[in-house]
Short mmCIF file of N, CA and C in Angstrom, two decimals:
data_model
loop_
_atom_site.label_atom_id
_atom_site.label_comp_id
_atom_site.label_asym_id
_atom_site.label_seq_id
_atom_site.Cartn_x
_atom_site.Cartn_y
_atom_site.Cartn_z
N MET F 1 0.85 -1.18 0.00
CA MET F 1 0.00 0.00 0.00
C MET F 1 0.89 1.24 0.00
N SER F 2 0.55 2.22 -0.82
CA SER F 2 1.34 3.44 -0.91
C SER F 2 1.03 4.38 0.24
N SER F 3 2.06 5.05 0.70
CA SER F 3 1.88 6.06 1.74
C SER F 3 2.08 7.43 1.11
N ILE F 4 1.77 8.46 1.88
CA ILE F 4 1.99 9.82 1.40
C ILE F 4 3.46 10.04 1.10
N LEU F 5 4.34 9.40 1.86
CA LEU F 5 5.78 9.55 1.60
C LEU F 5 6.16 8.95 0.26
N ASP F 6 5.55 7.80 -0.09
CA ASP F 6 5.80 7.21 -1.41
C ASP F 6 5.36 8.16 -2.51
N TYR F 7 4.18 8.76 -2.32
CA TYR F 7 3.65 9.71 -3.29
C TYR F 7 4.59 10.90 -3.45
N LEU F 8 4.99 11.51 -2.33
CA LEU F 8 5.87 12.67 -2.38
C LEU F 8 7.22 12.30 -2.98
N TYR F 9 7.76 11.16 -2.58
CA TYR F 9 9.06 10.74 -3.10
C TYR F 9 9.01 10.54 -4.61
N SER F 10 7.97 9.86 -5.08
CA SER F 10 7.89 9.60 -6.51
C SER F 10 7.64 10.88 -7.30
N SER F 11 6.90 11.84 -6.72
CA SER F 11 6.63 13.07 -7.46
C SER F 11 7.85 13.97 -7.51
N VAL F 12 8.72 13.87 -6.52
CA VAL F 12 9.93 14.70 -6.51
C VAL F 12 11.06 14.04 -7.27
N THR F 13 11.21 12.73 -7.09
CA THR F 13 12.35 12.06 -7.70
C THR F 13 12.03 11.39 -9.03
N GLY F 14 10.73 11.24 -9.31
CA GLY F 14 10.35 10.63 -10.57
C GLY F 14 10.72 9.16 -10.66
N VAL F 15 10.66 8.43 -9.56
CA VAL F 15 11.04 7.02 -9.60
C VAL F 15 9.91 6.11 -10.04
N GLU F 16 8.74 6.66 -10.27
CA GLU F 16 7.59 5.84 -10.63
C GLU F 16 7.11 6.23 -12.02
N GLN F 17 6.86 5.25 -12.86
CA GLN F 17 6.34 5.51 -14.21
C GLN F 17 4.86 5.82 -14.11
N VAL F 18 4.40 6.85 -14.82
CA VAL F 18 3.01 7.28 -14.81
C VAL F 18 2.42 7.02 -16.19
N PHE F 19 1.14 6.63 -16.25
CA PHE F 19 0.45 6.40 -17.50
C PHE F 19 -0.79 7.28 -17.54
N ILE F 20 -0.97 8.06 -18.61
CA ILE F 20 -2.09 8.98 -18.73
C ILE F 20 -2.83 8.65 -20.02
N ALA F 21 -4.05 8.12 -19.89
CA ALA F 21 -4.86 7.74 -21.05
C ALA F 21 -3.99 6.94 -22.01
N ASP F 22 -3.85 7.42 -23.26
CA ASP F 22 -3.01 6.68 -24.21
C ASP F 22 -1.64 7.32 -24.36
N TYR F 23 -1.30 8.21 -23.46
CA TYR F 23 0.01 8.87 -23.48
C TYR F 23 0.89 8.28 -22.39
N ILE F 24 2.08 7.89 -22.77
CA ILE F 24 3.04 7.40 -21.78
C ILE F 24 4.18 8.42 -21.74
N PRO F 25 4.32 9.12 -20.61
CA PRO F 25 5.39 10.13 -20.51
C PRO F 25 6.77 9.50 -20.56
N PRO F 26 7.79 10.33 -20.71
CA PRO F 26 9.15 9.79 -20.72
C PRO F 26 9.42 8.98 -19.45
N ASP F 27 10.31 8.04 -19.58
CA ASP F 27 10.70 7.23 -18.44
C ASP F 27 11.18 8.12 -17.29
N ALA F 28 10.80 7.75 -16.09
CA ALA F 28 11.13 8.55 -14.90
C ALA F 28 12.62 8.81 -14.76
N SER F 29 13.45 7.92 -15.25
CA SER F 29 14.91 8.12 -15.14
C SER F 29 15.40 9.27 -16.00
N ARG F 30 14.59 9.73 -16.96
CA ARG F 30 14.98 10.83 -17.85
C ARG F 30 14.44 12.18 -17.41
N VAL F 31 13.55 12.21 -16.42
CA VAL F 31 12.84 13.44 -16.05
C VAL F 31 13.79 14.55 -15.65
N GLU F 32 14.77 14.27 -14.82
CA GLU F 32 15.68 15.32 -14.36
C GLU F 32 16.40 15.98 -15.54
N GLN F 33 16.90 15.18 -16.47
CA GLN F 33 17.59 15.71 -17.64
C GLN F 33 16.62 16.52 -18.51
N LEU F 34 15.42 16.00 -18.71
CA LEU F 34 14.43 16.69 -19.55
C LEU F 34 14.00 18.02 -18.93
N VAL F 35 13.85 18.05 -17.63
CA VAL F 35 13.48 19.31 -16.96
C VAL F 35 14.61 20.32 -17.11
N SER F 36 15.86 19.88 -16.94
CA SER F 36 17.01 20.78 -17.13
C SER F 36 17.03 21.36 -18.54
N GLU F 37 16.79 20.50 -19.53
CA GLU F 37 16.76 20.95 -20.92
C GLU F 37 15.59 21.92 -21.15
N PHE F 38 14.47 21.64 -20.51
CA PHE F 38 13.30 22.51 -20.63
C PHE F 38 13.60 23.90 -20.06
N VAL F 39 14.20 23.96 -18.88
CA VAL F 39 14.53 25.25 -18.26
C VAL F 39 15.54 26.00 -19.13
N GLU F 40 16.50 25.27 -19.68
CA GLU F 40 17.48 25.89 -20.58
C GLU F 40 16.77 26.48 -21.80
N TRP F 41 15.84 25.72 -22.38
CA TRP F 41 15.08 26.23 -23.53
C TRP F 41 14.25 27.45 -23.13
N LEU F 42 13.60 27.37 -21.98
CA LEU F 42 12.73 28.45 -21.50
C LEU F 42 13.47 29.78 -21.40
N ASN F 43 14.75 29.72 -21.08
CA ASN F 43 15.56 30.92 -20.94
C ASN F 43 16.41 31.22 -22.17
N SER F 44 16.23 30.43 -23.22
CA SER F 44 17.06 30.59 -24.42
C SER F 44 16.61 31.78 -25.27
N GLU F 45 17.52 32.25 -26.10
CA GLU F 45 17.20 33.32 -27.05
C GLU F 45 16.10 32.87 -28.00
N GLU F 46 16.14 31.60 -28.39
CA GLU F 46 15.12 31.05 -29.30
C GLU F 46 13.72 31.20 -28.69
N ALA F 47 13.56 30.78 -27.45
CA ALA F 47 12.24 30.86 -26.80
C ALA F 47 11.85 32.30 -26.54
N LEU F 48 12.79 33.10 -26.06
CA LEU F 48 12.48 34.48 -25.71
C LEU F 48 12.18 35.34 -26.93
N SER F 49 12.57 34.88 -28.13
CA SER F 49 12.29 35.65 -29.34
C SER F 49 10.92 35.29 -29.94
N LEU F 50 10.25 34.28 -29.39
CA LEU F 50 8.93 33.90 -29.89
C LEU F 50 7.88 34.90 -29.43
N HIS F 51 6.76 34.94 -30.14
CA HIS F 51 5.62 35.72 -29.68
C HIS F 51 5.19 35.12 -28.34
N ALA F 52 4.74 35.94 -27.42
CA ALA F 52 4.40 35.50 -26.07
C ALA F 52 3.36 34.38 -26.06
N VAL F 53 2.37 34.45 -26.93
CA VAL F 53 1.33 33.41 -26.95
C VAL F 53 1.93 32.09 -27.43
N GLU F 54 2.78 32.16 -28.44
CA GLU F 54 3.43 30.94 -28.93
C GLU F 54 4.36 30.36 -27.86
N MET F 55 5.14 31.21 -27.22
CA MET F 55 6.04 30.73 -26.17
C MET F 55 5.25 30.10 -25.03
N ALA F 56 4.16 30.74 -24.63
CA ALA F 56 3.34 30.22 -23.53
C ALA F 56 2.78 28.85 -23.90
N ALA F 57 2.27 28.72 -25.11
CA ALA F 57 1.71 27.44 -25.55
C ALA F 57 2.79 26.36 -25.60
N LEU F 58 3.94 26.69 -26.16
CA LEU F 58 5.03 25.71 -26.25
C LEU F 58 5.55 25.33 -24.86
N ALA F 59 5.68 26.30 -23.97
CA ALA F 59 6.13 26.00 -22.61
C ALA F 59 5.13 25.08 -21.92
N HIS F 60 3.85 25.38 -22.09
CA HIS F 60 2.80 24.52 -21.52
C HIS F 60 2.96 23.10 -22.04
N TYR F 61 3.05 22.97 -23.36
CA TYR F 61 3.13 21.63 -23.94
C TYR F 61 4.41 20.90 -23.50
N ARG F 62 5.52 21.58 -23.56
CA ARG F 62 6.78 20.91 -23.22
C ARG F 62 6.80 20.41 -21.78
N LEU F 63 6.27 21.22 -20.86
CA LEU F 63 6.26 20.79 -19.46
C LEU F 63 5.27 19.65 -19.25
N VAL F 64 4.08 19.74 -19.81
CA VAL F 64 3.10 18.67 -19.62
C VAL F 64 3.57 17.39 -20.30
N HIS F 65 4.33 17.53 -21.38
CA HIS F 65 4.86 16.36 -22.09
C HIS F 65 5.91 15.63 -21.23
N ILE F 66 6.75 16.38 -20.55
CA ILE F 66 7.74 15.77 -19.66
C ILE F 66 7.05 15.06 -18.50
N HIS F 67 5.97 15.66 -18.00
CA HIS F 67 5.17 15.09 -16.92
C HIS F 67 6.03 14.78 -15.69
N PRO F 68 6.67 15.83 -15.13
CA PRO F 68 7.63 15.59 -14.04
C PRO F 68 7.01 15.27 -12.69
N PHE F 69 5.72 15.50 -12.52
CA PHE F 69 5.09 15.31 -11.22
C PHE F 69 4.13 14.13 -11.27
N TYR F 70 3.90 13.54 -10.13
CA TYR F 70 2.97 12.43 -10.03
C TYR F 70 1.55 12.90 -10.31
N ASP F 71 1.24 14.13 -9.91
CA ASP F 71 -0.09 14.71 -10.09
C ASP F 71 0.06 16.21 -10.31
N GLY F 72 -0.88 16.82 -11.00
CA GLY F 72 -0.90 18.27 -11.15
C GLY F 72 -0.09 18.80 -12.31
N ASN F 73 0.32 17.96 -13.23
CA ASN F 73 1.13 18.41 -14.37
C ASN F 73 0.39 19.38 -15.28
N GLY F 74 -0.88 19.09 -15.55
CA GLY F 74 -1.68 19.97 -16.40
C GLY F 74 -1.89 21.33 -15.74
N ARG F 75 -2.26 21.31 -14.46
CA ARG F 75 -2.47 22.58 -13.73
C ARG F 75 -1.17 23.38 -13.68
N THR F 76 -0.07 22.71 -13.40
CA THR F 76 1.22 23.40 -13.32
C THR F 76 1.60 23.98 -14.69
N SER F 77 1.35 23.23 -15.75
CA SER F 77 1.67 23.71 -17.10
C SER F 77 0.80 24.90 -17.49
N ARG F 78 -0.48 24.86 -17.11
CA ARG F 78 -1.36 26.00 -17.41
C ARG F 78 -0.98 27.22 -16.57
N LEU F 79 -0.53 26.98 -15.36
CA LEU F 79 -0.07 28.09 -14.51
C LEU F 79 1.17 28.74 -15.12
N LEU F 80 2.13 27.93 -15.59
CA LEU F 80 3.32 28.47 -16.25
C LEU F 80 2.92 29.23 -17.51
N MET F 81 2.01 28.67 -18.29
CA MET F 81 1.53 29.35 -19.50
C MET F 81 0.97 30.73 -19.16
N ASN F 82 0.14 30.78 -18.12
CA ASN F 82 -0.46 32.06 -17.74
C ASN F 82 0.57 33.03 -17.17
N LEU F 83 1.57 32.53 -16.48
CA LEU F 83 2.65 33.40 -16.00
C LEU F 83 3.35 34.06 -17.19
N ILE F 84 3.67 33.27 -18.20
CA ILE F 84 4.34 33.81 -19.39
C ILE F 84 3.45 34.85 -20.07
N LEU F 85 2.17 34.55 -20.20
CA LEU F 85 1.24 35.49 -20.82
C LEU F 85 1.16 36.79 -20.01
N MET F 86 1.02 36.68 -18.70
CA MET F 86 0.89 37.88 -17.87
C MET F 86 2.17 38.70 -17.87
N GLN F 87 3.34 38.05 -17.92
CA GLN F 87 4.60 38.80 -18.00
C GLN F 87 4.66 39.62 -19.28
N ALA F 88 3.95 39.17 -20.32
CA ALA F 88 3.93 39.89 -21.59
C ALA F 88 2.75 40.86 -21.70
N GLY F 89 1.98 40.99 -20.62
CA GLY F 89 0.88 41.94 -20.61
C GLY F 89 -0.48 41.37 -21.01
N TYR F 90 -0.56 40.08 -21.22
CA TYR F 90 -1.83 39.44 -21.54
C TYR F 90 -2.54 39.03 -20.25
N PRO F 91 -3.86 38.90 -20.32
CA PRO F 91 -4.56 38.37 -19.14
C PRO F 91 -4.35 36.86 -19.06
N PRO F 92 -4.50 36.29 -17.88
CA PRO F 92 -4.44 34.83 -17.79
C PRO F 92 -5.64 34.23 -18.52
N ILE F 93 -5.42 33.14 -19.21
CA ILE F 93 -6.51 32.54 -19.96
C ILE F 93 -7.10 31.36 -19.21
N ILE F 94 -8.34 31.10 -19.54
CA ILE F 94 -9.04 29.97 -18.98
C ILE F 94 -9.44 29.07 -20.14
N ILE F 95 -9.22 27.79 -19.97
CA ILE F 95 -9.69 26.85 -20.97
C ILE F 95 -11.03 26.34 -20.45
N PRO F 96 -12.12 26.81 -21.07
CA PRO F 96 -13.45 26.46 -20.55
C PRO F 96 -13.68 24.95 -20.52
N VAL F 97 -14.42 24.50 -19.56
CA VAL F 97 -14.70 23.08 -19.41
C VAL F 97 -15.37 22.52 -20.67
N GLU F 98 -16.15 23.37 -21.36
CA GLU F 98 -16.81 22.92 -22.60
C GLU F 98 -15.80 22.62 -23.70
N ARG F 99 -14.60 23.16 -23.58
CA ARG F 99 -13.58 22.96 -24.61
C ARG F 99 -12.49 21.98 -24.18
N ARG F 100 -12.72 21.30 -23.06
CA ARG F 100 -11.72 20.38 -22.53
C ARG F 100 -11.39 19.26 -23.51
N ALA F 101 -12.41 18.70 -24.15
CA ALA F 101 -12.16 17.61 -25.12
C ALA F 101 -11.29 18.11 -26.27
N GLU F 102 -11.57 19.32 -26.74
CA GLU F 102 -10.77 19.92 -27.82
C GLU F 102 -9.32 20.13 -27.35
N TYR F 103 -9.18 20.60 -26.12
CA TYR F 103 -7.85 20.80 -25.51
C TYR F 103 -7.06 19.49 -25.52
N TYR F 104 -7.70 18.41 -25.07
CA TYR F 104 -7.02 17.11 -25.03
C TYR F 104 -6.72 16.59 -26.43
N GLU F 105 -7.61 16.84 -27.37
CA GLU F 105 -7.35 16.42 -28.76
C GLU F 105 -6.12 17.13 -29.32
N HIS F 106 -5.97 18.42 -29.02
CA HIS F 106 -4.81 19.15 -29.52
C HIS F 106 -3.52 18.71 -28.82
N LEU F 107 -3.63 18.36 -27.54
CA LEU F 107 -2.46 17.79 -26.86
C LEU F 107 -2.06 16.46 -27.51
N LYS F 108 -3.05 15.66 -27.83
CA LYS F 108 -2.81 14.37 -28.48
C LYS F 108 -2.15 14.59 -29.84
N SER F 109 -2.64 15.58 -30.58
CA SER F 109 -2.06 15.91 -31.88
C SER F 109 -0.59 16.31 -31.72
N ALA F 110 -0.31 17.10 -30.68
CA ALA F 110 1.08 17.51 -30.41
C ALA F 110 1.93 16.29 -30.05
N ASN F 111 1.37 15.39 -29.27
CA ASN F 111 2.10 14.17 -28.93
C ASN F 111 2.42 13.34 -30.16
N ASN F 112 1.57 13.46 -31.19
CA ASN F 112 1.79 12.73 -32.43
C ASN F 112 2.68 13.50 -33.41
N GLY F 113 3.22 14.65 -32.97
CA GLY F 113 4.21 15.35 -33.78
C GLY F 113 3.79 16.67 -34.38
N ASP F 114 2.51 17.06 -34.26
CA ASP F 114 2.09 18.33 -34.84
C ASP F 114 1.60 19.27 -33.72
N ILE F 115 2.47 20.18 -33.31
CA ILE F 115 2.18 21.12 -32.22
C ILE F 115 1.30 22.28 -32.69
N ARG F 116 1.23 22.53 -33.99
CA ARG F 116 0.53 23.71 -34.51
C ARG F 116 -0.93 23.82 -34.07
N PRO F 117 -1.73 22.76 -34.11
CA PRO F 117 -3.12 22.90 -33.65
C PRO F 117 -3.22 23.30 -32.17
N PHE F 118 -2.29 22.82 -31.36
CA PHE F 118 -2.30 23.19 -29.94
C PHE F 118 -1.98 24.67 -29.78
N VAL F 119 -0.97 25.16 -30.50
CA VAL F 119 -0.61 26.58 -30.41
C VAL F 119 -1.77 27.44 -30.89
N ARG F 120 -2.42 27.05 -31.98
CA ARG F 120 -3.58 27.81 -32.48
C ARG F 120 -4.73 27.78 -31.47
N PHE F 121 -4.93 26.65 -30.82
CA PHE F 121 -5.97 26.54 -29.80
C PHE F 121 -5.71 27.51 -28.65
N ILE F 122 -4.48 27.54 -28.17
CA ILE F 122 -4.12 28.46 -27.08
C ILE F 122 -4.28 29.91 -27.56
N ALA F 123 -3.91 30.18 -28.80
CA ALA F 123 -4.08 31.54 -29.34
C ALA F 123 -5.56 31.92 -29.37
N ARG F 124 -6.43 30.99 -29.79
CA ARG F 124 -7.88 31.28 -29.81
C ARG F 124 -8.41 31.51 -28.39
N CYS F 125 -7.94 30.71 -27.43
CA CYS F 125 -8.37 30.90 -26.04
C CYS F 125 -7.90 32.25 -25.52
N THR F 126 -6.70 32.66 -25.91
CA THR F 126 -6.18 33.96 -25.50
C THR F 126 -7.03 35.07 -26.10
N GLU F 127 -7.34 34.95 -27.38
CA GLU F 127 -8.18 35.95 -28.05
C GLU F 127 -9.57 36.02 -27.40
N GLN F 128 -10.14 34.87 -27.08
CA GLN F 128 -11.46 34.84 -26.45
C GLN F 128 -11.42 35.51 -25.08
N THR F 129 -10.37 35.27 -24.32
CA THR F 129 -10.24 35.89 -23.01
C THR F 129 -10.12 37.41 -23.14
N ILE F 130 -9.31 37.87 -24.09
CA ILE F 130 -9.17 39.31 -24.31
C ILE F 130 -10.52 39.91 -24.72
N ASP F 131 -11.24 39.23 -25.62
CA ASP F 131 -12.57 39.71 -26.01
C ASP F 131 -13.49 39.82 -24.81
N GLU F 132 -13.47 38.83 -23.93
CA GLU F 132 -14.32 38.86 -22.74
C GLU F 132 -13.95 40.04 -21.83
N TYR F 133 -12.66 40.29 -21.67
CA TYR F 133 -12.22 41.45 -20.88
C TYR F 133 -12.71 42.75 -21.52
N LEU F 134 -12.56 42.85 -22.83
CA LEU F 134 -12.98 44.08 -23.51
C LEU F 134 -14.48 44.28 -23.43
N TRP F 135 -15.27 43.20 -23.66
CA TRP F 135 -16.71 43.33 -23.57
C TRP F 135 -17.14 43.69 -22.15
N ALA F 136 -16.49 43.14 -21.17
CA ALA F 136 -16.83 43.47 -19.78
C ALA F 136 -16.56 44.95 -19.51
N SER F 137 -15.47 45.47 -20.07
CA SER F 137 -15.17 46.88 -19.84
C SER F 137 -16.11 47.78 -20.62
N VAL F 138 -16.51 47.39 -21.83
CA VAL F 138 -17.43 48.19 -22.63
C VAL F 138 -18.81 48.21 -21.97
N GLU F 139 -19.26 47.07 -21.46
CA GLU F 139 -20.56 47.01 -20.81
C GLU F 139 -20.62 47.91 -19.58
N ASN F 140 -19.49 48.16 -18.98
CA ASN F 140 -19.46 48.94 -17.74
C ASN F 140 -18.84 50.32 -17.92
N ILE F 141 -18.64 50.74 -19.16
CA ILE F 141 -17.93 51.99 -19.39
C ILE F 141 -18.69 53.21 -18.86
N ASN F 142 -20.00 53.17 -18.92
CA ASN F 142 -20.79 54.31 -18.46
C ASN F 142 -21.23 54.18 -17.01
N ARG F 143 -20.84 53.13 -16.38
CA ARG F 143 -21.24 52.91 -14.99
C ARG F 143 -20.45 53.86 -14.09
N THR F 144 -21.14 54.50 -13.21
CA THR F 144 -20.49 55.39 -12.27
C THR F 144 -19.79 54.54 -11.22
N ILE F 145 -18.54 54.81 -11.03
CA ILE F 145 -17.78 54.08 -10.01
C ILE F 145 -17.90 54.85 -8.72
N PRO F 146 -18.47 54.22 -7.71
CA PRO F 146 -18.67 54.94 -6.44
C PRO F 146 -17.36 55.17 -5.70
N GLU F 147 -17.38 56.15 -4.89
CA GLU F 147 -16.23 56.39 -4.03
C GLU F 147 -16.36 55.48 -2.82
N LEU F 148 -15.26 54.94 -2.41
CA LEU F 148 -15.24 54.08 -1.24
C LEU F 148 -14.88 54.90 -0.02
N SER F 149 -15.51 54.57 1.07
CA SER F 149 -15.15 55.23 2.32
C SER F 149 -15.05 54.20 3.43
N ILE F 150 -14.18 54.47 4.35
CA ILE F 150 -13.94 53.56 5.47
C ILE F 150 -14.29 54.32 6.74
N SER F 151 -15.04 53.65 7.60
CA SER F 151 -15.33 54.26 8.90
C SER F 151 -15.03 53.25 9.99
N VAL F 152 -14.55 53.74 11.09
CA VAL F 152 -14.22 52.89 12.23
C VAL F 152 -15.11 53.32 13.38
N SER F 153 -15.86 52.39 13.93
CA SER F 153 -16.77 52.72 15.03
C SER F 153 -16.04 52.58 16.37
N THR F 154 -16.71 52.98 17.41
CA THR F 154 -16.09 52.95 18.74
C THR F 154 -15.80 51.52 19.19
N ASP F 155 -16.52 50.54 18.66
CA ASP F 155 -16.22 49.16 19.05
C ASP F 155 -15.16 48.53 18.13
N ARG F 156 -14.44 49.38 17.42
CA ARG F 156 -13.30 49.01 16.56
C ARG F 156 -13.72 48.18 15.35
N THR F 157 -14.98 48.32 14.93
CA THR F 157 -15.47 47.67 13.72
C THR F 157 -15.14 48.57 12.54
N ILE F 158 -14.57 47.97 11.51
CA ILE F 158 -14.25 48.73 10.30
C ILE F 158 -15.33 48.44 9.28
N GLN F 159 -15.90 49.50 8.71
CA GLN F 159 -16.95 49.35 7.72
C GLN F 159 -16.52 50.03 6.44
N LEU F 160 -16.62 49.29 5.34
CA LEU F 160 -16.30 49.81 4.02
C LEU F 160 -17.61 50.04 3.29
N THR F 161 -17.85 51.26 2.84
CA THR F 161 -19.07 51.56 2.10
C THR F 161 -18.71 52.07 0.72
N ASP F 162 -19.59 51.77 -0.24
CA ASP F 162 -19.29 52.10 -1.64
C ASP F 162 -20.12 53.21 -2.22
N GLY F 163 -20.88 53.93 -1.42
CA GLY F 163 -21.65 55.04 -1.94
C GLY F 163 -23.01 54.61 -2.48
N PHE F 164 -23.23 53.32 -2.71
CA PHE F 164 -24.52 52.83 -3.17
C PHE F 164 -25.31 52.20 -2.04
N SER F 165 -24.68 52.01 -0.91
CA SER F 165 -25.33 51.33 0.21
C SER F 165 -26.37 52.20 0.86
#
């Protein structure tokens, strides 16, 4: 029976082979080398010269492909992708649950050697997120933004009011 220590050890050291649907990640003995190569690529002139959306998509794919953790590889890869996007001034993107099957199909396509559909998918998700931000700001452009005020009562209660209360 596995213990939490076995789980933590395998996720840090990569001593356990993981199987995900029909994708088999690199052998655990290669993970350390692959992660080092990934970090080197991430900081390379080649990667840094890419458009931010392309770099974010490729970084996401490369990390999830290595699959260095026992669990949370997809979440970690999407977090890295969003960090790269935000560093370039883009909003963090969300891959809607309705598009999850499409997301996995494009990952599968990348695993089969064609990364382009995955990069285009991430670009479309980025565009959709930007559109949602813009529409939200347009819908609220004429809305009066209330002034906030803070008051402290004698019983040391702090109350924040927005002018509409």
